[in-house]
Tab-separated table of C-alpha atoms in Angstrom:
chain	number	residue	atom	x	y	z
A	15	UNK	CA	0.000	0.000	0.000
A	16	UNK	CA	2.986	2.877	0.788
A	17	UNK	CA	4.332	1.883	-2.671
A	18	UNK	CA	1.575	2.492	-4.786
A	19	UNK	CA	0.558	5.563	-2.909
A	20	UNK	CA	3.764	6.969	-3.120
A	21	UNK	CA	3.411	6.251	-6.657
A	22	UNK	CA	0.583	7.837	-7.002
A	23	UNK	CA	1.331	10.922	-5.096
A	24	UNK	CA	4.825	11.216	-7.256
A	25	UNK	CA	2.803	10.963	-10.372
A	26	UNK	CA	0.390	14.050	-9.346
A	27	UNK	CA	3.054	16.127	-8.812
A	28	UNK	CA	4.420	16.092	-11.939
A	29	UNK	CA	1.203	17.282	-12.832
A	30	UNK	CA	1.073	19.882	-10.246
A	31	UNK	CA	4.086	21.478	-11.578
A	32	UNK	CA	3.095	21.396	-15.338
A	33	UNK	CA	0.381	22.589	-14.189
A	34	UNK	CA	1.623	26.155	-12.587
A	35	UNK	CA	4.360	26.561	-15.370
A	36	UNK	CA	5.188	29.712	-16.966
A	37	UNK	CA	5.166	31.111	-20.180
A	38	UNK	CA	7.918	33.295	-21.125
A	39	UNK	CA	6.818	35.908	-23.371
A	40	UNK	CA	9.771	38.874	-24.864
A	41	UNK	CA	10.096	42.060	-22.799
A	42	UNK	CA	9.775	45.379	-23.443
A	43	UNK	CA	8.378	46.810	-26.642
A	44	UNK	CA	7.231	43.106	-27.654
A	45	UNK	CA	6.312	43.382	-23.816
A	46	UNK	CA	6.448	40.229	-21.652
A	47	UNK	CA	4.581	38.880	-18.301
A	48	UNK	CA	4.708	40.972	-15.968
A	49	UNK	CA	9.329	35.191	-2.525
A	50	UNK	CA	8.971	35.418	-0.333
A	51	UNK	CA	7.067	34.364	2.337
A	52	UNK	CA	6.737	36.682	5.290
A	53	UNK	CA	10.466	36.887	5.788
A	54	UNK	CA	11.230	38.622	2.976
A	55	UNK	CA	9.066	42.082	2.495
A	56	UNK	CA	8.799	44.862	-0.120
A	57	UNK	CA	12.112	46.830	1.294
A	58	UNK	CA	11.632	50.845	2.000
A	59	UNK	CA	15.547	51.245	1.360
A	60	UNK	CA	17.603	53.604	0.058
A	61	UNK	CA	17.386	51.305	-3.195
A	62	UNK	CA	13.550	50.994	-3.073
A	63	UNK	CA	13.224	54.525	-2.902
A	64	UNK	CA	15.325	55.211	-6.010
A	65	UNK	CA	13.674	52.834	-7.680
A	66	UNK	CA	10.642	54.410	-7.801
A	67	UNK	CA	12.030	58.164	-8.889
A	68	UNK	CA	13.930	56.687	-11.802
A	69	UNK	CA	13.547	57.678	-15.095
A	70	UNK	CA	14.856	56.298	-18.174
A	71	UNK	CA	16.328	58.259	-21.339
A	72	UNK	CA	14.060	59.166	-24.497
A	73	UNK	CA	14.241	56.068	-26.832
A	74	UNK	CA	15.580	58.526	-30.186
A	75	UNK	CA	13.864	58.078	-33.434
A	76	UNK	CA	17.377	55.455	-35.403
A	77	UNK	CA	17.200	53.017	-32.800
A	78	UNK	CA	13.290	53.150	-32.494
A	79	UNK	CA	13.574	52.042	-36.297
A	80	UNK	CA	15.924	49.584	-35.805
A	81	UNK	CA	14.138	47.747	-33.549
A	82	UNK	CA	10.734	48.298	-34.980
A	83	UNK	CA	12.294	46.579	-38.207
A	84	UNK	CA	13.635	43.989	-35.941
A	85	UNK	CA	10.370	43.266	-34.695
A	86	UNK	CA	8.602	42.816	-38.023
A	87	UNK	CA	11.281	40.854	-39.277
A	88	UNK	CA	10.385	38.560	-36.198
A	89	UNK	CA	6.771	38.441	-36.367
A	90	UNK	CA	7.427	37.476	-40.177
A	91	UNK	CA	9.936	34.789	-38.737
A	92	UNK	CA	12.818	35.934	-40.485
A	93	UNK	CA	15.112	35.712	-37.523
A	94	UNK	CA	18.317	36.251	-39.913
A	95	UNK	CA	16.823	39.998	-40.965
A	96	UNK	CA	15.895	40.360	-37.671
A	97	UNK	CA	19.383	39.502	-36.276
A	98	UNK	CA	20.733	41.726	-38.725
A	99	UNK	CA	18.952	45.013	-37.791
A	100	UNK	CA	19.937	44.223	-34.377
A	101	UNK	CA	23.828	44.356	-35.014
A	102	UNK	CA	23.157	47.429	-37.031
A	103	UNK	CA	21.914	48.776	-33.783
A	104	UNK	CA	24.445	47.473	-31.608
A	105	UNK	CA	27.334	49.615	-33.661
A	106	UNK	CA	25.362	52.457	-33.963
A	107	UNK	CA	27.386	55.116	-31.637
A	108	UNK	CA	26.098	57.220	-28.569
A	109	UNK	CA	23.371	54.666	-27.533
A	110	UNK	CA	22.322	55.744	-24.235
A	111	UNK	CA	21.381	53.254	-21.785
A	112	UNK	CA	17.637	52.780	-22.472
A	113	UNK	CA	18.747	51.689	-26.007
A	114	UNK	CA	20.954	49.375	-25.043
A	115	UNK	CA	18.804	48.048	-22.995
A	116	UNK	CA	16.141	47.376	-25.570
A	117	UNK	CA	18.950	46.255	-28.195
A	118	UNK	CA	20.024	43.357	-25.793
A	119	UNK	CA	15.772	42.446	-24.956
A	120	UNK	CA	15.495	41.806	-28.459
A	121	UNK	CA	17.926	40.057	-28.921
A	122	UNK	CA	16.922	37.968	-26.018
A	123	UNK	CA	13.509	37.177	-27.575
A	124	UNK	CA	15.217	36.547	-30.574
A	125	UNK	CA	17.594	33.729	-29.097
A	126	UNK	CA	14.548	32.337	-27.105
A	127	UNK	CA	12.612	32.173	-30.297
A	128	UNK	CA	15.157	30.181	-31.468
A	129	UNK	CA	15.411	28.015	-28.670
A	130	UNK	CA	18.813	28.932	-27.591
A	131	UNK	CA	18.188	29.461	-23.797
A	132	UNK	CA	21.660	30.092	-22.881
A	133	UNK	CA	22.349	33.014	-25.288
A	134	UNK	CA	18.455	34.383	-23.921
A	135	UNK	CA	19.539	34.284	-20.790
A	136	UNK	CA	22.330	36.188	-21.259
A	137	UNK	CA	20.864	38.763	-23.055
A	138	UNK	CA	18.305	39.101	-20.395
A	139	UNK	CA	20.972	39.887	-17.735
A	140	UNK	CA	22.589	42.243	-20.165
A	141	UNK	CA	19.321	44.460	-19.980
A	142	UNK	CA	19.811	44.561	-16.016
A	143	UNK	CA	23.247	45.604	-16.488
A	144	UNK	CA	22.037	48.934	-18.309
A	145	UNK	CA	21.724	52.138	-16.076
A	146	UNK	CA	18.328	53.735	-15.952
A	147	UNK	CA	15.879	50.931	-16.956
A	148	UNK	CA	12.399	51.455	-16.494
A	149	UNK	CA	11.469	49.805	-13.441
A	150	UNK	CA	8.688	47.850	-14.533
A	151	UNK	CA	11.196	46.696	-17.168
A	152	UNK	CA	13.541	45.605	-14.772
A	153	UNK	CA	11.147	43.679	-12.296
A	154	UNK	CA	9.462	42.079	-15.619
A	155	UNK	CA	13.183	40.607	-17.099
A	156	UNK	CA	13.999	39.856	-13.517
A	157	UNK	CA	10.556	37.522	-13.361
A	158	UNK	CA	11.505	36.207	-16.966
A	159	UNK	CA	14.715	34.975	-16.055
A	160	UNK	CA	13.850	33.201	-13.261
A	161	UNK	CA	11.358	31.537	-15.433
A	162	UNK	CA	14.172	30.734	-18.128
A	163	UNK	CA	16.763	29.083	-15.187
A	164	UNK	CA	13.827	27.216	-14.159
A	165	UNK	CA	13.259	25.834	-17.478
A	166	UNK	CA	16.770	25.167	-18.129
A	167	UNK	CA	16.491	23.088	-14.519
A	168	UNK	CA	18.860	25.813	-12.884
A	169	UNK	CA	16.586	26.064	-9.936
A	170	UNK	CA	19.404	27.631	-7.297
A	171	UNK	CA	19.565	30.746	-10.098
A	172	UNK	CA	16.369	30.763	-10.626
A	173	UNK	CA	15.229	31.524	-6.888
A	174	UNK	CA	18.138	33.677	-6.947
A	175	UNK	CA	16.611	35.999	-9.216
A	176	UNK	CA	12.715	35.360	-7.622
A	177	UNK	CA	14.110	36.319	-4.318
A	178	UNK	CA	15.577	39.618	-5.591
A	179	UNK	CA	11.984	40.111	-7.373
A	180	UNK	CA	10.150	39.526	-4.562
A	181	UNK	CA	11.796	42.466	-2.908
A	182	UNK	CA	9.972	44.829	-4.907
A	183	UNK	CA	6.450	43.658	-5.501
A	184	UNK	CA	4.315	44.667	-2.295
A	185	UNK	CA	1.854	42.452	-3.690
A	186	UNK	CA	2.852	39.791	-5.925
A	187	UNK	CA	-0.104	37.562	-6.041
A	188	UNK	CA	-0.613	33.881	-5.243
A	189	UNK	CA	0.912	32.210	-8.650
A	190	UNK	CA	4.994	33.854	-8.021
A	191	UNK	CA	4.814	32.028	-4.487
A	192	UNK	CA	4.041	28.746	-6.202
A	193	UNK	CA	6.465	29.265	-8.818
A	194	UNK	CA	8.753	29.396	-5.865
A	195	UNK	CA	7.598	26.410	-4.190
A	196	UNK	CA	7.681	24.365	-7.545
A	197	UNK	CA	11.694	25.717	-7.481
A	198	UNK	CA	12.408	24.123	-3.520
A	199	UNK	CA	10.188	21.083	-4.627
A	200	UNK	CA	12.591	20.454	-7.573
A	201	UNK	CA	15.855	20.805	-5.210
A	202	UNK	CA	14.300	18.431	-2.782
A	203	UNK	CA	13.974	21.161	-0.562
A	204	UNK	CA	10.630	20.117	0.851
A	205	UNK	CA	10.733	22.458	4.174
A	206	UNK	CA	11.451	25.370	1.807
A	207	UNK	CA	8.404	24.810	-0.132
A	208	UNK	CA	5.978	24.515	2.270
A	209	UNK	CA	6.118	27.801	3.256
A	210	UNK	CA	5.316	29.382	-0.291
A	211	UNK	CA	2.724	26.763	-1.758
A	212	UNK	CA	0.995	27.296	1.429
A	213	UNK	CA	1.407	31.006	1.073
A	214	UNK	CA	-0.155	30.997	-2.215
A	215	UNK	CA	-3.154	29.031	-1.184
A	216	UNK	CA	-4.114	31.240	1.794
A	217	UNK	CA	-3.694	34.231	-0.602
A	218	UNK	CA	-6.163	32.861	-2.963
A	219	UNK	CA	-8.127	32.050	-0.482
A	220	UNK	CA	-8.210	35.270	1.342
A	221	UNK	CA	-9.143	36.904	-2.136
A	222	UNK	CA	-12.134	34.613	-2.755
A	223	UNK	CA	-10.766	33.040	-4.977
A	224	UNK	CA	-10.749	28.963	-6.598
A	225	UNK	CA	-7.716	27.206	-5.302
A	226	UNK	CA	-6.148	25.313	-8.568
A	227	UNK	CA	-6.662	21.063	-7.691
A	228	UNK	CA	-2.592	20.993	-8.699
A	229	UNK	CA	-1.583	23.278	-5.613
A	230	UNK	CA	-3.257	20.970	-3.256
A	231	UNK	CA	-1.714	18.380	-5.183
A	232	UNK	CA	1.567	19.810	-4.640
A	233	UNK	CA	0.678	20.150	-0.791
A	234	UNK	CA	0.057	16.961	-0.439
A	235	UNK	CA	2.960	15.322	-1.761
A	236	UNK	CA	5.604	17.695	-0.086
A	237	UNK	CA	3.800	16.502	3.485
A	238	UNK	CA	4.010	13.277	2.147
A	239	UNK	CA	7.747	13.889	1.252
A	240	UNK	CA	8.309	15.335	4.669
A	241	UNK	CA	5.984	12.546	6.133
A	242	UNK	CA	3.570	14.429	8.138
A	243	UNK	CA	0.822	11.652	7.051
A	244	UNK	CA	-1.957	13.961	9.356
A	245	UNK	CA	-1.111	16.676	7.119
A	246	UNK	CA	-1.714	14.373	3.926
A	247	UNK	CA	-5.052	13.378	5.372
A	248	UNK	CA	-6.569	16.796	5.885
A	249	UNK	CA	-5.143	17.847	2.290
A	250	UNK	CA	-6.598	14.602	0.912
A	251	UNK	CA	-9.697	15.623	2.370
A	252	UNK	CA	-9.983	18.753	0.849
A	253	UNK	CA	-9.203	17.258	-2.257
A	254	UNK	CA	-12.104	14.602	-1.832
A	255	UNK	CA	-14.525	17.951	-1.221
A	256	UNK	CA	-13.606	19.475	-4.427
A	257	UNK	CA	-12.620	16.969	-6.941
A	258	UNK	CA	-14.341	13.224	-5.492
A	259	UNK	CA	-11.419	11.129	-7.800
A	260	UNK	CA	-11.388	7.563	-7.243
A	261	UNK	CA	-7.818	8.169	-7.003
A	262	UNK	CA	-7.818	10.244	-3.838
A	263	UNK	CA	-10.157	7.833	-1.889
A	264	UNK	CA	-7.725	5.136	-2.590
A	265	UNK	CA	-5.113	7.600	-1.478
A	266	UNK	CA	-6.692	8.618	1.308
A	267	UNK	CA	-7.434	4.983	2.664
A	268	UNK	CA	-3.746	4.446	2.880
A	269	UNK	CA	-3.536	7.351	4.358
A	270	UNK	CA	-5.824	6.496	7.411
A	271	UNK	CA	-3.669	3.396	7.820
A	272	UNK	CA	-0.279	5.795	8.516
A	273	UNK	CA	-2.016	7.169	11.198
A	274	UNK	CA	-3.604	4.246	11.877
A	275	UNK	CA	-7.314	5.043	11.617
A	276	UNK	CA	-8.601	1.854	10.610
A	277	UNK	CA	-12.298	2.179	11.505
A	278	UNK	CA	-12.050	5.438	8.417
A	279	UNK	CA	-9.958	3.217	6.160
């Protein structure tokens, strides 16, 4: 009975985390998708503060062609033209920092398009290496890079950069904390993604919101993982409420054996 329900717990949680993923869209003028737990707040520093004064330099009228022409050469899919207009850009002279910045986040949607995450990546960081970025720029390339390190199953970098996010956004919503969650799940960090998954879920919750079957999912099988079998139960019972699977009655009758509640099994 532990074998098949560990099984079967294993096997929803790859689900779960299909489930959550995120797609990574290009930043900027081609515009892109927009943790921490209670430890780690929206920070009134010296940093925050400058943050939210900043303003970026006028975008001048050759490099807005540039990489308008870019960006019909990549809706059209003609990624060499495209590449092109973007290395006519990059030795223009004088580019200030803004257009620098938007040179490199083309380029980045450009290498993700085709598929070559490690060049995208780079590009990404490139924009955050530019002075005067728009902020929501910033926080959005931040978000998207996390995604990409998570995709390329670089989960240590990619809660690097969700941690930095996090810092930021005074109220980042339910799905970033699973995200995270998903991140410590994948490192076998079970402890560490308790606290986010469960974050999420009150959040929702708290909002009036439907919580998604997968996060419970994803609950359940990190207490299982950590083997706190009460903790499976009441999750299994929720579960049971909402979505009456066959699966989660079998589930949950191994379950009551663990904590050896035979009369329910």
């Amino acid at each position: 009975m532990k074998k098949s329900l560990k099984r079967s717990l294993q096997l929803l949680t790859t689900v779960s985390i299909l489930g959550a993923s995120f797609a990574v869209a290009p930043v900027g003028g081609l515009s892109v998708t927009g943790f921490s737990a209670n430890t780690v707040q929206a920070q009134q520093s010296e940093e925050a503060r400058e943050r939210k004064t900043r303003r970026a330099p006028a975008m001048r009228a050759p490099a807005f062609r540039k990489l308008e022409a870019a960006q019909v050469a990549m809706e059209a899919k003609d990624y060499v033209a495209a590449e092109e207009e973007l290395e006519d850009l990059a030795t223009m002279r004088g580019l200030n920092g803004y257009e620098e910045a938007m040179m490199w986040n083309y380029r980045a949607f450009l290498y993700y398009e085709l598929e070559d995450m490690d060049r995208a990546i780079n590009a990404y960081e490139m924009v955050l290496q530019q002075p005067a970025i728009p902020v929501a720029l910033e926080d959005n390339i931040r978000f998207t890079v996390a995604q990409l390190y998570f995709a390329t199953e670089q989960c240590e970098k990619s809660l690097e950069y969700m941690n930095e996010w996090f810092k930021y956004q005074e109220e980042p919503g339910a799905l970033p904390y699973i995200f995270v969650g998903q991140a410590y799940y994948a490192l076998g960090r079970f402890d560490e993604a308790l606290e986010p998954i469960s974050q999420a879920i009150e959040l929702t919750i708290a909002a009036g919101q439907p919580v998604k079957e997968n996060w419970y999912q994803l609950l359940m099988t990190i207490h299982y993982e950590n083997k706190n079998f009460p903790a499976v139960r009441d999750v299994l019972e929720i579960l049971i409420t909402g979505w009456p699977k066959p699966v989660y009655w079998l589930q949950l009758s191994g379950i009551y054996a663990e904590v050896e509640d035979e009369e329910k099994q």
